[in-house]
Tab-separated table of C-alpha atoms and ligand atoms in Angstrom:
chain	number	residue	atom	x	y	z
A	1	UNK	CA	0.000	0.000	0.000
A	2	UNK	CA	2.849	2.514	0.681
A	3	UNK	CA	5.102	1.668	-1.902
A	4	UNK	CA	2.040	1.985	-4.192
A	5	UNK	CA	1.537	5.274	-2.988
A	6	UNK	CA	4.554	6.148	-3.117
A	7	UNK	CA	5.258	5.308	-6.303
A	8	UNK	CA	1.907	6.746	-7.340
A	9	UNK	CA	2.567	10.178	-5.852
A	10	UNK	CA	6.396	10.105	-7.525
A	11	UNK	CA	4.837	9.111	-11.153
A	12	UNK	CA	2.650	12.271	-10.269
A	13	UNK	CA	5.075	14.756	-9.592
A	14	UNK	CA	7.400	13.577	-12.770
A	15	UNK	CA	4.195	14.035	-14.585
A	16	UNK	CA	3.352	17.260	-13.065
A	17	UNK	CA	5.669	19.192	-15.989
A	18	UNK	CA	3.287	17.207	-18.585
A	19	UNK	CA	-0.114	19.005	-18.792
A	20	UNK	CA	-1.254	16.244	-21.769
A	21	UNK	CA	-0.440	13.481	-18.758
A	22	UNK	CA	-2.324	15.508	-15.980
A	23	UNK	CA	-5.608	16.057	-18.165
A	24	UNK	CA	-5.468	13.163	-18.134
A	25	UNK	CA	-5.886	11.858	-14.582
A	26	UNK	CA	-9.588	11.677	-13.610
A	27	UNK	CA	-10.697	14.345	-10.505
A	28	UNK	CA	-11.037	11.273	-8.203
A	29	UNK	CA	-7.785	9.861	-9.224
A	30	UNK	CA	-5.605	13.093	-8.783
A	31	UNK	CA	-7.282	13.802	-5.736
A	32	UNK	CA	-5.888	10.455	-4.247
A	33	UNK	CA	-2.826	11.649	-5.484
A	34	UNK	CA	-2.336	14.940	-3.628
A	35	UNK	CA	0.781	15.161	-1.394
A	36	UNK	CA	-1.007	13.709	2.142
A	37	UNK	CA	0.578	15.051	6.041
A	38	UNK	CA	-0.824	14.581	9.191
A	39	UNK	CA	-1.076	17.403	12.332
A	40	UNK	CA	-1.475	15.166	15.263
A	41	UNK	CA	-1.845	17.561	18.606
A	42	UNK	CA	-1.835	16.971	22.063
A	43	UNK	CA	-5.051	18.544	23.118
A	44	UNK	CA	-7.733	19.069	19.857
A	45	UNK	CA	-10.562	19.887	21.951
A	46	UNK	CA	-8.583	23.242	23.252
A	47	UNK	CA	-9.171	26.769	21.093
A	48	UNK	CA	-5.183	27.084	20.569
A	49	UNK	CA	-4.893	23.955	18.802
A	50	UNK	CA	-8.658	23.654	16.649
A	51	UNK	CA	-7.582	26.897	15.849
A	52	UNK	CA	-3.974	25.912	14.421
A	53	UNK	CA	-5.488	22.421	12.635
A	54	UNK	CA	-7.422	24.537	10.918
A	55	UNK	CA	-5.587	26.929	9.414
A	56	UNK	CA	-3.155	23.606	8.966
A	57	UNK	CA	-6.375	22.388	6.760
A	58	UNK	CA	-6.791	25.870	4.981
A	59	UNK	CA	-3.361	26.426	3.841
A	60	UNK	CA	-3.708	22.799	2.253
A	61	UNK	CA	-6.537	23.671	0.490
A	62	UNK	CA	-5.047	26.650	-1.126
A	63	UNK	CA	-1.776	24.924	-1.892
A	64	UNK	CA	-3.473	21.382	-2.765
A	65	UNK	CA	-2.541	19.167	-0.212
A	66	UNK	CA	-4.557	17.561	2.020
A	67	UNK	CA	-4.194	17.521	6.272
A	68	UNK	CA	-5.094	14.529	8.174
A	69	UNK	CA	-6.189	15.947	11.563
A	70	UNK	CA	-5.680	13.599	14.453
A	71	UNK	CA	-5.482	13.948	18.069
A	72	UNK	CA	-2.029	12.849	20.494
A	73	UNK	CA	-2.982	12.772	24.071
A	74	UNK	CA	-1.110	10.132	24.989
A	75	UNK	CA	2.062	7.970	23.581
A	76	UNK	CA	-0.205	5.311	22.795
A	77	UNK	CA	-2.471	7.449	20.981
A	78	UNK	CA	0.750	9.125	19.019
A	79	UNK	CA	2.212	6.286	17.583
A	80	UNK	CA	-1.331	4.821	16.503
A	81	UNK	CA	-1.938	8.029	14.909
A	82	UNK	CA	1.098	7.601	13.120
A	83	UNK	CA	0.635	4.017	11.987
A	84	UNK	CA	-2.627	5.105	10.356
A	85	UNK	CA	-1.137	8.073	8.637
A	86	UNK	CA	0.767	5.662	6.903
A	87	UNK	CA	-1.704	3.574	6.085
A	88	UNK	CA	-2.727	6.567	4.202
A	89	UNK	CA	-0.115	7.898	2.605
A	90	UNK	CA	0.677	10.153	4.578
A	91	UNK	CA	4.775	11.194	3.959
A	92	UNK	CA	5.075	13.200	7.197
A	93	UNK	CA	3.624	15.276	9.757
A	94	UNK	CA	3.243	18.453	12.180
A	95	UNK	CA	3.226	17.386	15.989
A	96	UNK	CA	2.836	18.976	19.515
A	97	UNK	CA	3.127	16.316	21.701
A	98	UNK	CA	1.579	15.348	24.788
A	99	UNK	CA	4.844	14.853	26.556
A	100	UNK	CA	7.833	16.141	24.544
A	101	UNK	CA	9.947	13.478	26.166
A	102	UNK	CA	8.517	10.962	23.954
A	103	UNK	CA	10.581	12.883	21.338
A	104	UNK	CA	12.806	9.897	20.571
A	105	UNK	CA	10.095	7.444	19.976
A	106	UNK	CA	7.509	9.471	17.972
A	107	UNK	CA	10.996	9.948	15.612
A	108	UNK	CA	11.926	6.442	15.764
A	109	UNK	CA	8.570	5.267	14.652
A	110	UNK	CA	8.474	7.789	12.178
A	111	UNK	CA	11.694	7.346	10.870
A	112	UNK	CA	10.545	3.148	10.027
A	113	UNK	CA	7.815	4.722	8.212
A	114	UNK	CA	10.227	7.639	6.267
A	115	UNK	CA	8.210	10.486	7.120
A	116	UNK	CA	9.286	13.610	7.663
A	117	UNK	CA	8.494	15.311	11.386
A	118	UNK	CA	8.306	19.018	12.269
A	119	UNK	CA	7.242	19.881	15.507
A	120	UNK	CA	4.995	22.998	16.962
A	121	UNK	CA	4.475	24.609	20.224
A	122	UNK	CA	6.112	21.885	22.419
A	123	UNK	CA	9.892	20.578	20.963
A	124	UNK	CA	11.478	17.300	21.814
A	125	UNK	CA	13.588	16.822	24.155
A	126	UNK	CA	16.123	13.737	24.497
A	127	UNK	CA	16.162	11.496	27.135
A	128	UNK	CA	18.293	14.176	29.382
A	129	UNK	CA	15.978	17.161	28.929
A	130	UNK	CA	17.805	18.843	25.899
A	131	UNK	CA	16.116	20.098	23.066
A	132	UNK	CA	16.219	17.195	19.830
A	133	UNK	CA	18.540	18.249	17.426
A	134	UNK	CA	17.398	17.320	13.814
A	135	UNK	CA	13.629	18.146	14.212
A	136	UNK	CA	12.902	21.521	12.736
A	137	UNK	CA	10.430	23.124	15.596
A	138	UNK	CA	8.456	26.276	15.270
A	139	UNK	CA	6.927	27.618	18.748
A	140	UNK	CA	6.495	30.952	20.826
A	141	UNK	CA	9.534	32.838	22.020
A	142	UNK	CA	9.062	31.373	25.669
A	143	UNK	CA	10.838	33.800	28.051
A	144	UNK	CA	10.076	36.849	26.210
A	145	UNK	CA	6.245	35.879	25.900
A	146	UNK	CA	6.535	35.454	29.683
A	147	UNK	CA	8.319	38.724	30.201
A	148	UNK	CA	5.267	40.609	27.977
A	149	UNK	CA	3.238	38.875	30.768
A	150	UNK	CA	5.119	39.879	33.956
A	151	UNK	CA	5.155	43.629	32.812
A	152	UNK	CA	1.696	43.768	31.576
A	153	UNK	CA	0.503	42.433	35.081
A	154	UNK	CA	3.346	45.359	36.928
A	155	UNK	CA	1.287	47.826	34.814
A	156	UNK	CA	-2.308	46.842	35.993
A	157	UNK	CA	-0.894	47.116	39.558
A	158	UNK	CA	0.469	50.442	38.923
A	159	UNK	CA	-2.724	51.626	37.058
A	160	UNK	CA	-4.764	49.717	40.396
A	161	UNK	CA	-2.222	51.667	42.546
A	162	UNK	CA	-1.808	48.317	44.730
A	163	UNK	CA	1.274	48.241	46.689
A	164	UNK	CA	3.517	45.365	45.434
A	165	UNK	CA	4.636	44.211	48.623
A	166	UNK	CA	1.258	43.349	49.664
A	167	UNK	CA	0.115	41.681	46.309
A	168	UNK	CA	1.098	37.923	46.432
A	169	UNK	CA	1.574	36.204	42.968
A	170	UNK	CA	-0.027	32.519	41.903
A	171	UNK	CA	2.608	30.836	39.691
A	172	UNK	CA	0.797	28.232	38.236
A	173	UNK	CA	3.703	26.238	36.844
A	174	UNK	CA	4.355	22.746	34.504
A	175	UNK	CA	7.931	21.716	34.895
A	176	UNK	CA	7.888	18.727	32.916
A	177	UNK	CA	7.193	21.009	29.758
A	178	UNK	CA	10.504	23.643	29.023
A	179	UNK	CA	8.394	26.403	26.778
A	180	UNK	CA	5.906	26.148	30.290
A	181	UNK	CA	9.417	26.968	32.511
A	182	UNK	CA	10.493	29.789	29.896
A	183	UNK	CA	7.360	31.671	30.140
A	184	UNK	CA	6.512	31.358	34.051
A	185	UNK	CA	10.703	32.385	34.421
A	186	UNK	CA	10.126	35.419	32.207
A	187	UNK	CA	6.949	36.662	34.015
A	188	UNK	CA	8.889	36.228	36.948
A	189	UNK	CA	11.634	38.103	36.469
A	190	UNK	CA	9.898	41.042	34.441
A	191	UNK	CA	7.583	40.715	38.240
A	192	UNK	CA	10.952	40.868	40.260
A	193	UNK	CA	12.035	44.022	38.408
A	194	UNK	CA	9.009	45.982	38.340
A	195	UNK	CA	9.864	45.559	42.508
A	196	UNK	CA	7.594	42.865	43.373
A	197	UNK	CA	8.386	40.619	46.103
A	198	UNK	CA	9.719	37.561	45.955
A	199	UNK	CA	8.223	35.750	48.781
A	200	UNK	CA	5.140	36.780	47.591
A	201	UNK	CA	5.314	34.432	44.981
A	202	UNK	CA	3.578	31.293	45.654
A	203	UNK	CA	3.977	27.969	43.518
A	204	UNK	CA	1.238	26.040	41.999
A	205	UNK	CA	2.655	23.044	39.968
A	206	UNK	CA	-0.313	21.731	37.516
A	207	UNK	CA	-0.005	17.880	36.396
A	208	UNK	CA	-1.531	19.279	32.430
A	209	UNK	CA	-1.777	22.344	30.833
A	210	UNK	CA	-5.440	22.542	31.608
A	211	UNK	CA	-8.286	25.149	32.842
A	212	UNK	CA	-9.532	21.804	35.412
A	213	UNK	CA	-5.404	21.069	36.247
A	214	UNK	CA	-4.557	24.691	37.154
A	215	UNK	CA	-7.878	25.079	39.352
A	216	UNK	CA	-7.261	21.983	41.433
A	217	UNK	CA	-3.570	23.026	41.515
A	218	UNK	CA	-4.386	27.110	42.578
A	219	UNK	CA	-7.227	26.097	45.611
A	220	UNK	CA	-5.087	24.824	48.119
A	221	UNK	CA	-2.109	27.741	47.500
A	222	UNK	CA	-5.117	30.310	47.879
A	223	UNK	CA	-6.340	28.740	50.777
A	224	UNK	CA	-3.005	28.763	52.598
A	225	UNK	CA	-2.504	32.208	51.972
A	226	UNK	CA	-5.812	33.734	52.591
A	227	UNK	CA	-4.409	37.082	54.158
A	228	UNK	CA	-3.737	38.579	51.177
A	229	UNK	CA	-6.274	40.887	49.940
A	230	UNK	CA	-5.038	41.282	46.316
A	231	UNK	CA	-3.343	38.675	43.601
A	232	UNK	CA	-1.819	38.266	40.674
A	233	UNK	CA	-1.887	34.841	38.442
A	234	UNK	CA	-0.025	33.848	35.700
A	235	UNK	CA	0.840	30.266	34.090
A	236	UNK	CA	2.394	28.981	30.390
A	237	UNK	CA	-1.143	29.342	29.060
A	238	UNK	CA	-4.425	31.137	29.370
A	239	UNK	CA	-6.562	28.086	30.337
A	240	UNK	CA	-4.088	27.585	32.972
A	241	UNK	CA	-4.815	31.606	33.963
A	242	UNK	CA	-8.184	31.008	33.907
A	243	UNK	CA	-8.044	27.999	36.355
A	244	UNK	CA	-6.612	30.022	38.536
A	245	UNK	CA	-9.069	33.195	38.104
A	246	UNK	CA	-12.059	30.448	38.680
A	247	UNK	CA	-9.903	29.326	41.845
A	248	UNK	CA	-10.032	32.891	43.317
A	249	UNK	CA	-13.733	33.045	42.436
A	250	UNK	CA	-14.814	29.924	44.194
A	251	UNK	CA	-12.916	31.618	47.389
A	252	UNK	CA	-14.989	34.434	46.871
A	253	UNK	CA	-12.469	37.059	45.701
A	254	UNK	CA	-13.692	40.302	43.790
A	255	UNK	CA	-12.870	40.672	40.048
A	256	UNK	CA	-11.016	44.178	40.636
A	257	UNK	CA	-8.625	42.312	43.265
A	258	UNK	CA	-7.452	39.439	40.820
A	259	UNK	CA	-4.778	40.236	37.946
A	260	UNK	CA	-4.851	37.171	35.827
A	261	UNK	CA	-2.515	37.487	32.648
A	262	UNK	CA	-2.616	34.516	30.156
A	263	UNK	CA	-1.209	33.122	27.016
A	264	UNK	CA	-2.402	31.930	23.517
A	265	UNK	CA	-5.282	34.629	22.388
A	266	UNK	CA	-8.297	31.779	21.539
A	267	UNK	CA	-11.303	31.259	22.074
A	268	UNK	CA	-10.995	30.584	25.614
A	269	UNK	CA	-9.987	34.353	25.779
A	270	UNK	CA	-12.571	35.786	23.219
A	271	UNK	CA	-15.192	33.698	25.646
A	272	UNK	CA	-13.858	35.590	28.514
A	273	UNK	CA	-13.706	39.098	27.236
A	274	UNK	CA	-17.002	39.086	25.815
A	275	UNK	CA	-19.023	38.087	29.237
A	276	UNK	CA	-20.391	41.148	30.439
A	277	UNK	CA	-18.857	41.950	33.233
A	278	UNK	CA	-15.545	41.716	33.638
A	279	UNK	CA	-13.304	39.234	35.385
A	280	UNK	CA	-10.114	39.091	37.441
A	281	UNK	CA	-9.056	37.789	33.854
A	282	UNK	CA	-7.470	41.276	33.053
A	283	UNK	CA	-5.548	39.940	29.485
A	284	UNK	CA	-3.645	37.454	27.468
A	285	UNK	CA	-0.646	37.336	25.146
A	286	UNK	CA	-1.604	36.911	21.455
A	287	UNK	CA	0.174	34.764	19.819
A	288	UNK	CA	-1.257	33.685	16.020
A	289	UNK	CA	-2.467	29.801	16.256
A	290	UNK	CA	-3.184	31.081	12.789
A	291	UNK	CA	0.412	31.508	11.366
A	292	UNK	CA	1.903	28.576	13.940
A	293	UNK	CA	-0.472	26.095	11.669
A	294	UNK	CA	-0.384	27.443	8.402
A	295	UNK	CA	3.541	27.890	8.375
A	296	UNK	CA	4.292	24.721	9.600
A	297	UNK	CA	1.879	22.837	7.797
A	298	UNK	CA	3.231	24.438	4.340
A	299	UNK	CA	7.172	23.493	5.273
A	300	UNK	CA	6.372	20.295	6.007
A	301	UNK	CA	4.984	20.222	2.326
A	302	UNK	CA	7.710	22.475	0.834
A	303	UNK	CA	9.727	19.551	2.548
A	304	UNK	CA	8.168	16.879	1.583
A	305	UNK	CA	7.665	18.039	-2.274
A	306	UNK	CA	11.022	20.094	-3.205
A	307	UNK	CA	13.398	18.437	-0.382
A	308	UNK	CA	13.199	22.472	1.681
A	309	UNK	CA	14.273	21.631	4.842
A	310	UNK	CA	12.454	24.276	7.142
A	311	UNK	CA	14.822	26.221	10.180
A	312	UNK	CA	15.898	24.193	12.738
A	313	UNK	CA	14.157	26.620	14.848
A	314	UNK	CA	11.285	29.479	14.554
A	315	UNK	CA	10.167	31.467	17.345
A	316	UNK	CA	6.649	33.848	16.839
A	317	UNK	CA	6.041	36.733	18.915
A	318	UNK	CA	2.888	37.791	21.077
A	319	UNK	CA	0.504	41.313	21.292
A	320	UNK	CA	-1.069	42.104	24.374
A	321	UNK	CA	-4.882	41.276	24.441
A	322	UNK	CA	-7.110	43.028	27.157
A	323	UNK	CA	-10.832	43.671	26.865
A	324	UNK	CA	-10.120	46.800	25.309
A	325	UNK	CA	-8.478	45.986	22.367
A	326	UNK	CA	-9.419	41.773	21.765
A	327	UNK	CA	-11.367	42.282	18.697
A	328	UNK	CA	-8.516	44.494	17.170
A	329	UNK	CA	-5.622	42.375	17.944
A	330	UNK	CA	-7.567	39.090	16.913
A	331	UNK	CA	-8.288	40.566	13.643
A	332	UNK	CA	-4.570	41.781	13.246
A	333	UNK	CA	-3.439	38.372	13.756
A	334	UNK	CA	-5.692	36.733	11.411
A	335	UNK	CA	-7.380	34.617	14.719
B	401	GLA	C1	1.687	24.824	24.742
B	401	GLA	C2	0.429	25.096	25.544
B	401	GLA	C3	-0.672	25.574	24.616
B	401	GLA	C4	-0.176	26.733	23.778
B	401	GLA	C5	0.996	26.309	22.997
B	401	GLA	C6	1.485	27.470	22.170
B	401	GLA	O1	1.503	23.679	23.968
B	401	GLA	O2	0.004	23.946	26.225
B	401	GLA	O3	-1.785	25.998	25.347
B	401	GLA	O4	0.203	27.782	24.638
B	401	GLA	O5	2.033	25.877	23.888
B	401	GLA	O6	2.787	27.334	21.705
């Protein structure tokens, strides 16, 4: 079945320069013959990632390829999604993995099948914690995403006029993942500058990366420190934010004493900003799910079809998103 295909979609492309060959091909036929890649993610029911298969799917349409979209959550679920893109056709794939230390074995099954492997959002690491060499990766400039995060929250505490060294800080933090440890560091130390205190800052480890994770993580920290009147949340992701705002909520804190700051810019946001009133959810960091799956989808393409091997590594920026300027930002990054 592969070698068919293969040998099917190589007879293609050396046709491709003959138009008398190509008229030739039925609709049905050359459709079974477009180039075929998979964009297998680690959470598909989350806004970031519909968002990015999506514009994985739209970029194929206007190129003429075609994107199988499959969920990862697990290793097991990985390499089965991987077993049936082969089975159809598929010559290589986009993947954020659940648990980017399964780097080596997503690449070795991979490699059996000789597909090529780009990976988004979360990169590989090998087995002690470095970043896989050999996998082009395209995700958000960690630290200085986080640092966007740190100052935008010292700036809502200056426009609140709250003293920082009675504000305490929930970290809600995922260790395992290094983008997650980038982010949290660089809201920390954009925090630490601005003159906040550091043991202020309490820790809130999350086992996912997860609105339900982050909330069962942020209860207990907010229930041992209950004498604060005012605080500040921030995590690697905006679900993980919003966790914690919920968290603060359930405890009965007031919207204008919370100063949640997120990442991403999805739907989990838009859903936020547009409730009426408003929520200790004071912003996010934009960051376009938009271009992360249409770039990556087309390299692996340009890869697969004219042997472009993409940058080892890309790394996107991120806009500020508040409730006063969402819609305008969303728009400007095509979200
Ligand atoms: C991680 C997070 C996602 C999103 C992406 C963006 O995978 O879990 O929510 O922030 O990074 O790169």
């Amino acid at each position: 079945m592969r070698l068919t295909t293969n040998l099917t979609t190589t007879f293609t492309r050396l046709a491709l320069g003959s138009a008398v060959m190509l008229a030739s091909l039925g609709t049905a036929q050359a459709q079974d013959d477009e180039v075929k890649i998979g964009f297998i993610v680690k959470k598909p029911e989350q806004a970031w990632f519909i968002n990015e298969q999506r514009a994985a799917t739209e970029v194929g349409e206007e190129l003429g390829f075609d994107v199988v979209r499959l969920g990862g959550e697990d290793g097991q679920a990985v390499l089965s999604a991987i077993d049936n893109l082969n089975s159809q056709g598929a010559e290589g794939f986009v993947i954020c993995p659940p648990d980017v230390r399964l780097g080596p074995a997503i690449m070795n099954r991979a490699e059996q099948y000789g597909m090529k492997v780009i990976t988004v959002d979360d990169q590989f690491v090998t087995a002690s914690g470095e970043p896989m060499e050999g996998v082009p990766h395209l995700g958000m400039s960690g630290y200085k995403i986080g640092q966007q995060v740190g100052n935008a929250i010292a700036d809502e505490m200056e426009a609140r006029g709250w003293n920082p060294e009675e504000v305490a800080a929930l970290r809600i933090t995922n260790n395992e993942l290094p983008t997650a440890v980038e982010r949290t560091d660089g809201a920390t130390e954009a925090l630490l500058e601005s003159g906040f205190s550091e043991g202020n800052i309490f820790d809130a480890p999350q086992q996912n990366s997860d609105t339900s994770s982050a909330f069962s993580a942020a209860s207990p920290v907010l229930a041992q420190h209950g004498d604060y009147e005012h605080w500040v949340i921030y995590a690697l992701n905006e679900e993980s934010v919003l966790g914690g705002v919920r968290a603060t909520e359930q405890y009965g804190m007031a919207a204008e004493d919370v100063i949640g700051v997120g990442i991403n810019g999805s739907g989990a946001a838009f859903a936020e900003f547009s409730r009426q009133n408003p929520t200790g959810f004071h912003g996010t960091v934009a960051v376009s799910s938009t271009m992360h799956g249409r770039q990556t989808a087309e390299d692996i393409y340009r890869w697969i079809t004219e042997d472009q091997e993409p940058p080892a590594n890309t790394e996107t920026s991120g806009t500020l998103m508040t409730r006063d300027n969402w819609q305008e930002v969303r728009e400007e990054l095509g979200l």
